[in-house]
Short mmCIF file of C-alpha atoms in Angstrom, two decimals:
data_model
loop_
_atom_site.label_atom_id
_atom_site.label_comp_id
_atom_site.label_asym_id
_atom_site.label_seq_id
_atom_site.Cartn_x
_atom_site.Cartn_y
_atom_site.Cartn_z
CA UNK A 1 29.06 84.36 -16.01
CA UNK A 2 31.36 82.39 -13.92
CA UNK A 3 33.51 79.57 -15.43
CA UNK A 4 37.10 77.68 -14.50
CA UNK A 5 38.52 76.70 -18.18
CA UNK A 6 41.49 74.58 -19.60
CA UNK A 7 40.25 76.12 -23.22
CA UNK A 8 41.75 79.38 -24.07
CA UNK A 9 39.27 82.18 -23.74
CA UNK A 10 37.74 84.16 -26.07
CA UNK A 11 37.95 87.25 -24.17
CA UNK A 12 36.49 89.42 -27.01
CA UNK A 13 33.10 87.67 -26.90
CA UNK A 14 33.05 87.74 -23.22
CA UNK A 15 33.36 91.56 -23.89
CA UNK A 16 31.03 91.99 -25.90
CA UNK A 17 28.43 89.52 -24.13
CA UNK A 18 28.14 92.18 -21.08
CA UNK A 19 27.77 95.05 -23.83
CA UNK A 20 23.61 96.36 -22.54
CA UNK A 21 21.43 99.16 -23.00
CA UNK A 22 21.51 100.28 -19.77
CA UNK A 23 24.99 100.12 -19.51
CA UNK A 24 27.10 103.34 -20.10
CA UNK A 25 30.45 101.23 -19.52
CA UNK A 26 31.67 98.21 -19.92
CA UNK A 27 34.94 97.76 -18.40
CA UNK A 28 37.53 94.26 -19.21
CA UNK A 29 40.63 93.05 -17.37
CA UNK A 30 42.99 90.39 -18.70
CA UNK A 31 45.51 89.04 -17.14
CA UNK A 32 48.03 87.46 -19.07
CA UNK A 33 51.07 85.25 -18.87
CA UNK A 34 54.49 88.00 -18.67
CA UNK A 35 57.64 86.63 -20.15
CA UNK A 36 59.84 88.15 -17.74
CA UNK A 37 60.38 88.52 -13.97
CA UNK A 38 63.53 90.54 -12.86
CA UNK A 39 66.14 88.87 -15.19
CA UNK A 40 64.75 85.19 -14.96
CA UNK A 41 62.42 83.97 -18.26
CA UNK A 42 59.41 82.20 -17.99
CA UNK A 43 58.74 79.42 -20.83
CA UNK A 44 55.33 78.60 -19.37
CA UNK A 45 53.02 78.99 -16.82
CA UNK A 46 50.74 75.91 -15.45
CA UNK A 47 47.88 77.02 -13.45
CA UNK A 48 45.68 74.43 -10.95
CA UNK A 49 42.58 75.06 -9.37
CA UNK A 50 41.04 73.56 -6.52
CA UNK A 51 37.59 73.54 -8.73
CA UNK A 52 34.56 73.14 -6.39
CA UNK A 53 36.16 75.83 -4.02
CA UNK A 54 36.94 78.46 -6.70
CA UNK A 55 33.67 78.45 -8.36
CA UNK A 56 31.98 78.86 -4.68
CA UNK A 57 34.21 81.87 -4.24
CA UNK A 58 34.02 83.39 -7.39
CA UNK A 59 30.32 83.28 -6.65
CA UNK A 60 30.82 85.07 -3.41
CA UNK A 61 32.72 87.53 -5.35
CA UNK A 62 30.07 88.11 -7.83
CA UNK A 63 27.43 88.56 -4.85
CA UNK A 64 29.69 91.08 -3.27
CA UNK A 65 30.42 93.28 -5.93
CA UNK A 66 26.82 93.40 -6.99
CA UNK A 67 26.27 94.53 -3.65
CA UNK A 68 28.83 97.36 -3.76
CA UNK A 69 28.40 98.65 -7.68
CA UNK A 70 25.39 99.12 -9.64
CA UNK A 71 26.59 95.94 -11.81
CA UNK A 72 24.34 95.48 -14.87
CA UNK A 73 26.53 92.08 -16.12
CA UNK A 74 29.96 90.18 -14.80
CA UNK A 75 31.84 87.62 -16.01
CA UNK A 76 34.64 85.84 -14.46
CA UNK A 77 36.47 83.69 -16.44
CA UNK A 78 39.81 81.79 -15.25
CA UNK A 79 41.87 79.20 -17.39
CA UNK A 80 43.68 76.50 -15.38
CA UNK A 81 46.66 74.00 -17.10
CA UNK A 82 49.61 75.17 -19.30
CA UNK A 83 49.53 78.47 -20.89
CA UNK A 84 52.63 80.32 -22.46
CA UNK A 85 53.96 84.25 -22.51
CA UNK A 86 50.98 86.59 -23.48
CA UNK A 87 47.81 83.77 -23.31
CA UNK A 88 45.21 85.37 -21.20
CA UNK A 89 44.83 83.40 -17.93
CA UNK A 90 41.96 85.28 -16.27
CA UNK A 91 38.99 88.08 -17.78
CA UNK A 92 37.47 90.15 -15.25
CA UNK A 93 34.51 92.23 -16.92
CA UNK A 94 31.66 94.77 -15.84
CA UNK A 95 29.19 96.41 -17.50
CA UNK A 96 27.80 99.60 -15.39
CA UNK A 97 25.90 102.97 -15.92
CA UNK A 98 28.87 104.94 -15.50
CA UNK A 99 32.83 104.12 -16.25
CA UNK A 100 34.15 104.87 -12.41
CA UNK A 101 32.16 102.10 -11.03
CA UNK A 102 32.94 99.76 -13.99
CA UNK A 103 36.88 100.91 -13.48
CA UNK A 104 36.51 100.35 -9.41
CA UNK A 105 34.36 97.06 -9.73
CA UNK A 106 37.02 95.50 -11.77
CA UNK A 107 39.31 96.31 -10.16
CA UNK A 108 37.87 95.04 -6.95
CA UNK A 109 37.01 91.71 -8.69
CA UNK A 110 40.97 91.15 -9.86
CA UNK A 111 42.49 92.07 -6.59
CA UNK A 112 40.24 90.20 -4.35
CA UNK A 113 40.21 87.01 -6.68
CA UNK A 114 44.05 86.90 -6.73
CA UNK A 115 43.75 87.33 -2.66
CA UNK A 116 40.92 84.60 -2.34
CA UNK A 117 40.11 82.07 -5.09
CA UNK A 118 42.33 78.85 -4.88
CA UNK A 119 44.31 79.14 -8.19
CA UNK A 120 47.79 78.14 -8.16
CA UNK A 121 50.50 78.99 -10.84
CA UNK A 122 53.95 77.30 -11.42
CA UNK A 123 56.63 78.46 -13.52
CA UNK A 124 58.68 77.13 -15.41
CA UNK A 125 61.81 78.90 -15.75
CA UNK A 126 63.86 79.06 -19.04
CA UNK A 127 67.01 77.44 -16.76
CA UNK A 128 64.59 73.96 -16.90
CA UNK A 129 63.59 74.90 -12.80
CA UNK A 130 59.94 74.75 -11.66
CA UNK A 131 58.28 76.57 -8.73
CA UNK A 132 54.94 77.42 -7.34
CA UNK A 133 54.48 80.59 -7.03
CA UNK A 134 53.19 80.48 -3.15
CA UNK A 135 53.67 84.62 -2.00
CA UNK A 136 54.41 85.22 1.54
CA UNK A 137 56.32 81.84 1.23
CA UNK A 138 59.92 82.54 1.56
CA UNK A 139 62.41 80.81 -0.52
CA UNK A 140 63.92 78.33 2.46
CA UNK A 141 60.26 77.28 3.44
CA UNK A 142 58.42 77.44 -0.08
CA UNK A 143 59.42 78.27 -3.61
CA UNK A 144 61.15 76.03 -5.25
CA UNK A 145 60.47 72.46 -5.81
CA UNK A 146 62.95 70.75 -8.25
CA UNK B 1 6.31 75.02 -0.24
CA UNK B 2 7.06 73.64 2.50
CA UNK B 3 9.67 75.10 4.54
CA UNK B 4 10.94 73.80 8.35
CA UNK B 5 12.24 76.39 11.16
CA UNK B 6 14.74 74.37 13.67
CA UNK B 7 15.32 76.16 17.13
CA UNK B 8 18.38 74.77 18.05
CA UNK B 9 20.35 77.73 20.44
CA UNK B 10 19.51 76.18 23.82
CA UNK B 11 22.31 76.12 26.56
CA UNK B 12 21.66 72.21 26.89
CA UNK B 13 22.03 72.88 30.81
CA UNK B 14 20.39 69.10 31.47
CA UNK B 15 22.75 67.63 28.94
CA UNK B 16 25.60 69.51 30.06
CA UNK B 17 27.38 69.49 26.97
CA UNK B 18 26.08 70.92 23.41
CA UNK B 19 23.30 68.24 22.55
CA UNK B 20 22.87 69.06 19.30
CA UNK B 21 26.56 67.65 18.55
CA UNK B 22 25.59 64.30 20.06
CA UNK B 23 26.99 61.65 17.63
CA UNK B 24 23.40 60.08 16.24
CA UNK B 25 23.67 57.66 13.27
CA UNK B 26 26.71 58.83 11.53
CA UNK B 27 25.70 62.49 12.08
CA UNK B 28 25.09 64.76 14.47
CA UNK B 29 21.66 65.30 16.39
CA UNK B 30 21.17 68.14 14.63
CA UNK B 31 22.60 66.70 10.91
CA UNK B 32 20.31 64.32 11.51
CA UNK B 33 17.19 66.55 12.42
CA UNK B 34 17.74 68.15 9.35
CA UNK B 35 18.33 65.39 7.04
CA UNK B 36 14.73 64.06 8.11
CA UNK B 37 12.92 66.97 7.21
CA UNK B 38 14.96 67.75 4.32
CA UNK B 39 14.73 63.62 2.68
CA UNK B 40 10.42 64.05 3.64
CA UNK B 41 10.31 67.44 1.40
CA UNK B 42 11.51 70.45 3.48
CA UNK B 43 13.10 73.43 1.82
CA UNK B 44 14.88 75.39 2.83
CA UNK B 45 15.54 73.85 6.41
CA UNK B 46 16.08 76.89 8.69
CA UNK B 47 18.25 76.28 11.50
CA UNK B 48 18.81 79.12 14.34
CA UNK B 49 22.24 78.31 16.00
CA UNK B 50 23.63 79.70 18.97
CA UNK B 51 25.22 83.18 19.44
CA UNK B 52 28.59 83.48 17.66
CA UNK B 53 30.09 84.35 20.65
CA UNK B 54 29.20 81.13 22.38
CA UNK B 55 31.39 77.97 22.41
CA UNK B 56 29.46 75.97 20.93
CA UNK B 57 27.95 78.44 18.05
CA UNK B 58 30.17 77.44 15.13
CA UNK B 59 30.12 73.72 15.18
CA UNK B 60 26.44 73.69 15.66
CA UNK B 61 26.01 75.87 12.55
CA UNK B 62 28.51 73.94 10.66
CA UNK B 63 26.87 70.29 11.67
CA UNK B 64 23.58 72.17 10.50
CA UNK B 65 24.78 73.52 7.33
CA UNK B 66 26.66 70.49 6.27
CA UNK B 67 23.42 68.77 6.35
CA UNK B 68 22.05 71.02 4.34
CA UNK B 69 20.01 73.74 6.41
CA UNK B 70 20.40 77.33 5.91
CA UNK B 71 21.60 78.84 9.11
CA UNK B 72 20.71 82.19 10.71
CA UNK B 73 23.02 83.23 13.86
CA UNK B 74 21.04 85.55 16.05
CA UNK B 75 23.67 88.02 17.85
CA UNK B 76 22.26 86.96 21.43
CA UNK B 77 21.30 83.85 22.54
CA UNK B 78 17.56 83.80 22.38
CA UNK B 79 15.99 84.08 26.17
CA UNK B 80 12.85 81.04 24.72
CA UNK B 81 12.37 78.91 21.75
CA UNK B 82 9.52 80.90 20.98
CA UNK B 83 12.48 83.59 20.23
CA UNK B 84 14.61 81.18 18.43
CA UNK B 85 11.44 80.30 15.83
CA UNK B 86 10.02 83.83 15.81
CA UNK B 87 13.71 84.79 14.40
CA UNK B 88 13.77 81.30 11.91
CA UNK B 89 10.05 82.75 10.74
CA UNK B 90 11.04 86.15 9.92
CA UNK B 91 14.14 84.89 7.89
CA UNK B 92 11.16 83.09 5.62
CA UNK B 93 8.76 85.93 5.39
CA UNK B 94 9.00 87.80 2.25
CA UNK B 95 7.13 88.06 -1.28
CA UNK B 96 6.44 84.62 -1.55
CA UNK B 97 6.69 82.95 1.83
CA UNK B 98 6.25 79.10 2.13
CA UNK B 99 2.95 77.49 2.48
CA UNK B 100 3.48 75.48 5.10
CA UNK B 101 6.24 75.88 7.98
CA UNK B 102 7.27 72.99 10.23
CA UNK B 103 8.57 73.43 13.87
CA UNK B 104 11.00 70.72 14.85
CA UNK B 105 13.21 71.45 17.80
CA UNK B 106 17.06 70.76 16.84
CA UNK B 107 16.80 67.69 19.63
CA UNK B 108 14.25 66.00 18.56
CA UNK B 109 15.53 62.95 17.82
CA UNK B 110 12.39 61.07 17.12
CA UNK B 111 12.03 62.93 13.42
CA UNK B 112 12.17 60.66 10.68
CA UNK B 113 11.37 61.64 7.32
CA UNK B 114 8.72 58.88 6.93
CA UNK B 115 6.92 61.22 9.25
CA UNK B 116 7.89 64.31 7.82
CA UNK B 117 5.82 62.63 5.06
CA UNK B 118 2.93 62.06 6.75
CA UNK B 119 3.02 65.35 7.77
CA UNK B 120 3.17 66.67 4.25
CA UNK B 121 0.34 64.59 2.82
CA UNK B 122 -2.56 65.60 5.49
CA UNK B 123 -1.23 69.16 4.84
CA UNK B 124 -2.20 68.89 1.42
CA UNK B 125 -5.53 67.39 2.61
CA UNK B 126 -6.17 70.18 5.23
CA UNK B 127 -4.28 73.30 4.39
CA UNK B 128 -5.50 75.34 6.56
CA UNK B 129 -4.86 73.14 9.70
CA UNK B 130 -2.46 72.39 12.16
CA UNK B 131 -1.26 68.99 11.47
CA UNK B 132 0.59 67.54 14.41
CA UNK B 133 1.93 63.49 15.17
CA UNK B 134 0.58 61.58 17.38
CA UNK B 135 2.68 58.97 19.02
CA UNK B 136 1.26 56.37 21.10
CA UNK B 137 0.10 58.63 24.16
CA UNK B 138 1.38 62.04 23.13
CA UNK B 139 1.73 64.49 20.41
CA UNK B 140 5.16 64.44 18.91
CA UNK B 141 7.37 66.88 16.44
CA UNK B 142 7.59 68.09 13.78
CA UNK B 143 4.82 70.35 13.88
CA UNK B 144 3.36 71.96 10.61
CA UNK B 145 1.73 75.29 10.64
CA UNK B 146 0.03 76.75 7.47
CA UNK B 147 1.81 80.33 7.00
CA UNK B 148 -0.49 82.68 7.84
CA UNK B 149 -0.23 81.06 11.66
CA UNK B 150 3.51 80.56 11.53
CA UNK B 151 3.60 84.54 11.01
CA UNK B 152 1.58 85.10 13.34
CA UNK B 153 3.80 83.64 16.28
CA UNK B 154 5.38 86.73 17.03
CA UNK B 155 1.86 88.25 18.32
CA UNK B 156 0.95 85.53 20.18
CA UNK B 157 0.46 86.90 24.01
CA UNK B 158 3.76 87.25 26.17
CA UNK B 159 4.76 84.57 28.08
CA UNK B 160 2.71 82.07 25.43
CA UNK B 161 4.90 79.26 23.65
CA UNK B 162 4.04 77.99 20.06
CA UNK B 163 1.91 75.03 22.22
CA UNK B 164 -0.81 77.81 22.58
CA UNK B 165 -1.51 77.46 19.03
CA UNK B 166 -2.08 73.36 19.40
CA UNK B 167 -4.88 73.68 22.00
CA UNK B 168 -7.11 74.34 18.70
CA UNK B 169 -8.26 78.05 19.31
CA UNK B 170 -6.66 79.27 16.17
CA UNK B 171 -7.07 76.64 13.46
CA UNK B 172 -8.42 72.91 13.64
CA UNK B 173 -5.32 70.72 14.87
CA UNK B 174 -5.07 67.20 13.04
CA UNK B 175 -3.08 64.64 14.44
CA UNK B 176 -1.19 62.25 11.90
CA UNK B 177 -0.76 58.29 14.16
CA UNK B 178 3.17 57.23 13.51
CA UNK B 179 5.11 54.58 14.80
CA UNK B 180 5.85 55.08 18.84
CA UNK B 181 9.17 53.83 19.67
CA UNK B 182 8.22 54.27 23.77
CA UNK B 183 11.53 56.62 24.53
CA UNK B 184 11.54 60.17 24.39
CA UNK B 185 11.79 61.69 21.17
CA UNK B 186 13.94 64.80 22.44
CA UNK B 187 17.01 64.34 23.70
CA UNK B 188 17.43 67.04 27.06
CA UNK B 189 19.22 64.52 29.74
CA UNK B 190 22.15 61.86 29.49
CA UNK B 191 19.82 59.45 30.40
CA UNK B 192 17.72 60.33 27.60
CA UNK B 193 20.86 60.00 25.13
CA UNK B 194 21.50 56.81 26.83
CA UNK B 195 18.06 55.33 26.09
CA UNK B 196 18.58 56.07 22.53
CA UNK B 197 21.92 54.02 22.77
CA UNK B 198 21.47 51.58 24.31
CA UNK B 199 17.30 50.62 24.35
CA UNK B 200 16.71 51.20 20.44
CA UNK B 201 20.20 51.29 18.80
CA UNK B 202 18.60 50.89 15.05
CA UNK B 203 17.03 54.42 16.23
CA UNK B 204 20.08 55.80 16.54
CA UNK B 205 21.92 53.94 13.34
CA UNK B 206 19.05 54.89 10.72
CA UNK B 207 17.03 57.80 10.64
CA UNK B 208 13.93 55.98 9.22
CA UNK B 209 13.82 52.54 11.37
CA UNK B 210 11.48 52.93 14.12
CA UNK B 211 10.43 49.37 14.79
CA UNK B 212 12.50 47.48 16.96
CA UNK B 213 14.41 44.31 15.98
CA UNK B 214 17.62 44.25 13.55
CA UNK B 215 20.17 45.60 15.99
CA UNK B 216 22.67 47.71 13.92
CA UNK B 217 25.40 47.80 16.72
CA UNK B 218 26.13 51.85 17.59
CA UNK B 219 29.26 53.33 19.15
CA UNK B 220 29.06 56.75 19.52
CA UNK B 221 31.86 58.20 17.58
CA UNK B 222 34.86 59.10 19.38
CA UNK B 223 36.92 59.34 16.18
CA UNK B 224 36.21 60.58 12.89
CA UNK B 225 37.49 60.38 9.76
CA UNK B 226 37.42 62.97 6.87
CA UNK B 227 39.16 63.12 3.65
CA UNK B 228 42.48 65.68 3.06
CA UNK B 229 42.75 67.52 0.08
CA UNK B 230 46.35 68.67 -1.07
CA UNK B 231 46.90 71.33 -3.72
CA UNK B 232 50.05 73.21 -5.32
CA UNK B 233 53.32 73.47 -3.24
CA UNK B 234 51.38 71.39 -0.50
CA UNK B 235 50.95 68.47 -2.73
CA UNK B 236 54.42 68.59 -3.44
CA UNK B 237 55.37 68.17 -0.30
CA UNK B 238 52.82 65.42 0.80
CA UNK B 239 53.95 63.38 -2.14
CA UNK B 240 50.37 62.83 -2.57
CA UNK B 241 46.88 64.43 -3.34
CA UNK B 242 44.71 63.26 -0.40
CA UNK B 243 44.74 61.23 2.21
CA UNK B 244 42.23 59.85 4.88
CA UNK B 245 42.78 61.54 8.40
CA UNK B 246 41.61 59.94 11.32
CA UNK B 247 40.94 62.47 14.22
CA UNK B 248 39.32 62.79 17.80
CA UNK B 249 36.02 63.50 18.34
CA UNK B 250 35.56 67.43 18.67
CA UNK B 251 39.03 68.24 16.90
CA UNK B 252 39.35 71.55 15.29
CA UNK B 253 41.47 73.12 12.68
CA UNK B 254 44.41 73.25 14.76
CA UNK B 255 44.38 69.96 15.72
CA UNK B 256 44.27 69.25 12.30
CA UNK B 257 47.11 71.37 11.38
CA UNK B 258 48.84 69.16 14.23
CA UNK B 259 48.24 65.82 13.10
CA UNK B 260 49.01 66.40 9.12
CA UNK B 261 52.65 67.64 10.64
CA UNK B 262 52.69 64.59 12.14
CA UNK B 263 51.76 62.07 9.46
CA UNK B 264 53.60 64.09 6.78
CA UNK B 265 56.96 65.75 8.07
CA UNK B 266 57.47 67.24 4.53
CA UNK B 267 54.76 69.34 4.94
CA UNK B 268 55.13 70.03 8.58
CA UNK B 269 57.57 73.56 7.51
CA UNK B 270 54.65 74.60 5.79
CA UNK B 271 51.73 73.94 8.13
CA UNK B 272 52.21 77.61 9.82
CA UNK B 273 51.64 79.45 6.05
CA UNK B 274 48.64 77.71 4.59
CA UNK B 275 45.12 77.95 4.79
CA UNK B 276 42.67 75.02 5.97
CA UNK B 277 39.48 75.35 4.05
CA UNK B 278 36.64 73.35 5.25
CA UNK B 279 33.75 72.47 3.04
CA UNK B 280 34.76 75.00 0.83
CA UNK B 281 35.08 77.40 2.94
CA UNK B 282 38.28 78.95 4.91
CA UNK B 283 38.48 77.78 8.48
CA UNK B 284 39.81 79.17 11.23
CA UNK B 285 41.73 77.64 13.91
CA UNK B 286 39.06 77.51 16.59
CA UNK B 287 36.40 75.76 13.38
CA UNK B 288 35.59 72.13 14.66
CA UNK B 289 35.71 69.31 12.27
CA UNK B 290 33.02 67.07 11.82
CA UNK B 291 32.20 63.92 10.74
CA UNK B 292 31.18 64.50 6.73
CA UNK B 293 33.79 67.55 6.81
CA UNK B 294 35.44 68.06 3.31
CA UNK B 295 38.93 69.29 4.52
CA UNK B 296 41.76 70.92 2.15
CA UNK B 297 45.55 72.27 2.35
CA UNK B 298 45.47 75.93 0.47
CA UNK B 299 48.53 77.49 0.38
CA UNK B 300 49.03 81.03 -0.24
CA UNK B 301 47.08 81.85 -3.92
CA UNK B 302 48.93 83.29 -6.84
CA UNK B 303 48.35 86.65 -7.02
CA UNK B 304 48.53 88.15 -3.43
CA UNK B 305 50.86 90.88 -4.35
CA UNK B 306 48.32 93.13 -2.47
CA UNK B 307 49.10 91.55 0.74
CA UNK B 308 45.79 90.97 1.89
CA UNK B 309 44.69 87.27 2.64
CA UNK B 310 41.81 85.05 3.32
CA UNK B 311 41.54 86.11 6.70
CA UNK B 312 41.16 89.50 5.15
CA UNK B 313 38.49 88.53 2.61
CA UNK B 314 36.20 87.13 5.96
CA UNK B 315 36.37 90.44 7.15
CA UNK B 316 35.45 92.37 3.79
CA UNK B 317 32.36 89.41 3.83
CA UNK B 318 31.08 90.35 7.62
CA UNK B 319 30.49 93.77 6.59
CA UNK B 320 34.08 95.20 7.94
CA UNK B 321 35.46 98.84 7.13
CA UNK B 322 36.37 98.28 3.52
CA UNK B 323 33.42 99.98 1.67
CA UNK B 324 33.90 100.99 -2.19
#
């Protein structure tokens, strides 16, 4: 299952949707909103999509991991709008015969997404600034923006 | 079924420039090819482009796929379009091949879908023929072979094109009557692209007006116009979430990149750090943009703590070092 939501997700039943008889793992990553970075506070996170783009690539991911991992069921689930500290923002979930391909196939699936599906986040900082989080950006050319 | 195999990796030697990117109608000559069979009931639409390594590789297999057609790059440029729909075959064969295949050469501009139709109809009448147009004195394109004979292409005697098969040896050969517009329906010469301009410019304007008359007034297009996307940081900067960018013919990605500095001096600082996606789809700086092109600003993604980046993720796609 592949899906870009502004709903919270229910990560639990996305769990428990790739549980199969086949499968001797099943193996979930959350990511979720972190309070902190260094000493600066986050209040909220806002996350855009560009949609039509990120649905075509999470596809692509989907067909490449099936082609690397004996991958019995996926889902990739990604919120997009305002989320605050500890809301999950993205499940990445596996079921496979055996745990070390469901721990390398999710693992995969996270760190390529992050690298290659068009999903911004801005913060909002505690101090009332705002800033896309853009890496490889350096503060004088990206960053902040108010 | 009915699936369609388009050669379309010539050298265009008499054109002497890539023919299939000829401006027809608000497409390309190959958009357009494919459009026709597509709109009279083709699928999938099988185009085989040029070698990747050639110049004109990527914009022919981005024309083709914006159109619609799947796209199969062969890794040298085949020697005869016998090659080129032996390859376009083979990508079709499988557990449940198509019943019919057509043969319509990327150039041939005389395709409309009213006679993809035709086409399509006798086939159902005569399944196991060869159905073939006729137009006015000569047989035309597409050509529609039932599968067993498209398959069997690739045995055909050395030094035999696919015309062997239409001298009725193999299978009855039908010929459909549609409208003769008098010009030639491929395109090979400048004069022959000039006829289509200038002697029958409704051909040119609509893919399924063959009579003469209503003159829709053509200018081949020597700009183009696609739509800008903007998104995060880049937005910000652009003060705006699209625009309409007007380009030259034949611009690519980095002319692109050059122009948006241009218009929009906020976001010229950032032009160097973001990605251009076109169609949904990265783009590199060489890509060409074409008329129809969906084009959007992608600045580096959120996560990309691991360093890598799209230009990575094309590699880990093409079968690079990165195995699991």
């Amino acid at each position: 299952m592949i899906e870009i939501t502004s709903s919270p997700i229910d990560h639990a039943s996305v769990t428990e949707r790739l549980r199969a008889n086949h499968a001797g793992a099943v193996c979930t990553f959350l990511g979720t909103v972190r309070d902190l970075t260094g000493d600066r506070k986050t209040l909220a996170l806002r996350y855009e999509a560009y949609p039509e783009m990120a649905l075509k690539k999470l596809a692509e991911l989907e067909t490449e991991a099936r082609k690397r991992w004996p991958i019995i069921e996926l889902a990739l689930v990604h919120r997009i709008g305002d989320l605050g500290p500890g809301e999950v923002s993205v499940v990445v979930a596996v079921s496979t015969p055996h745990r070390h391909e469901a721990f390398d196939a999710c693992r995969w699936l996270i760190d390529t997404l992050k690298d290659v599906v068009p999903i911004w986040k801005r913060e909002t900082w505690d101090d009332g600034k705002e800033e896309w989080v853009h890496p490889g950006l350096g503060d004088r050319r990206g960053g902040q923006t108010e | 079924m009915i699936a369609a195999v388009v050669p379309a990796a010539g050298r265009s030697q008499r054109m002497g420039r890539p023919k299939m990117l000829l401006p027809m109608g608000g497409q390309t000559l190959i958009g357009r090819v494919v459009t026709a069979l597509r709109e009279g009931g083709a699928e999938p639409v099988v185009v085989v482009a040029p070698p990747e390594d050639s110049d004109e590789g990527h914009a022919v297999a981005a024309a083709a796929s914006i159109a619609g057609a799947l796209i199969v790059i062969p890794r040298i440029r085949p020697k005869e379009m016998r090659h080129s729909i032996e390859i376009g075959i083979e990508t079709l064969a499988g557990p449940t091949p198509p019943l019919h295949v057509l043969l319509a050469p990327g150039d041939a501009a005389g395709i409309t879908r009213t006679v993809v139709i035709r086409l399509v109809e006798e086939s159902a009448r005569h399944p196991a023929a060869i159905i073939v147009p006729r137009r006015g004195p000569s047989r035309g394109h597409p050509v529609m072979l039932p599968w067993a004979i498209a398959a069997g292409v690739s045995s055909l005697p050395t030094g035999q094109g696919v015309n062997a098969l239409l001298a009725g040896g193999t299978a009855p050969v039908i010929e459909v009557p549609v409208a003769d517009s008098g010009i030639a329906e491929d395109i090979d010469t400048p004069e022959d692209y000039r006829r289509w301009q200038e002697q029958e410019p409704e051909n040119v304007a609509s893919t399924d007006r063959l009579e003469p008359g209503r003159a829709a007034s053509f200018k081949p297009e020597n700009r183009v116009q696609v739509p800008v996307m903007f998104f995060a940081l880049a937005r910000d900067r652009a003060g705006c979430t699209a625009i309409d960018l007007e380009l030259a013919g034949g611009s690519r990605v980095r002319d692109l990149r050059a122009e948006l500095a241009r218009r929009l001096p906020g976001l010229a600082p950032l032009m160097q750090n973001v990605m251009i996606a076109v169609n949904e789809e990265y783009a590199g700086d060489e890509a060409y943009i074409m008329p129809g092109s969906r084009v959007a600003v992608i600045p580096p993604v959120s996560g990309g703590a691991g360093g890598r980046s799209p230009a990575r993720w094309v590699e880990l796609r093409t079968g690079g070092s990165d195995s699991p």
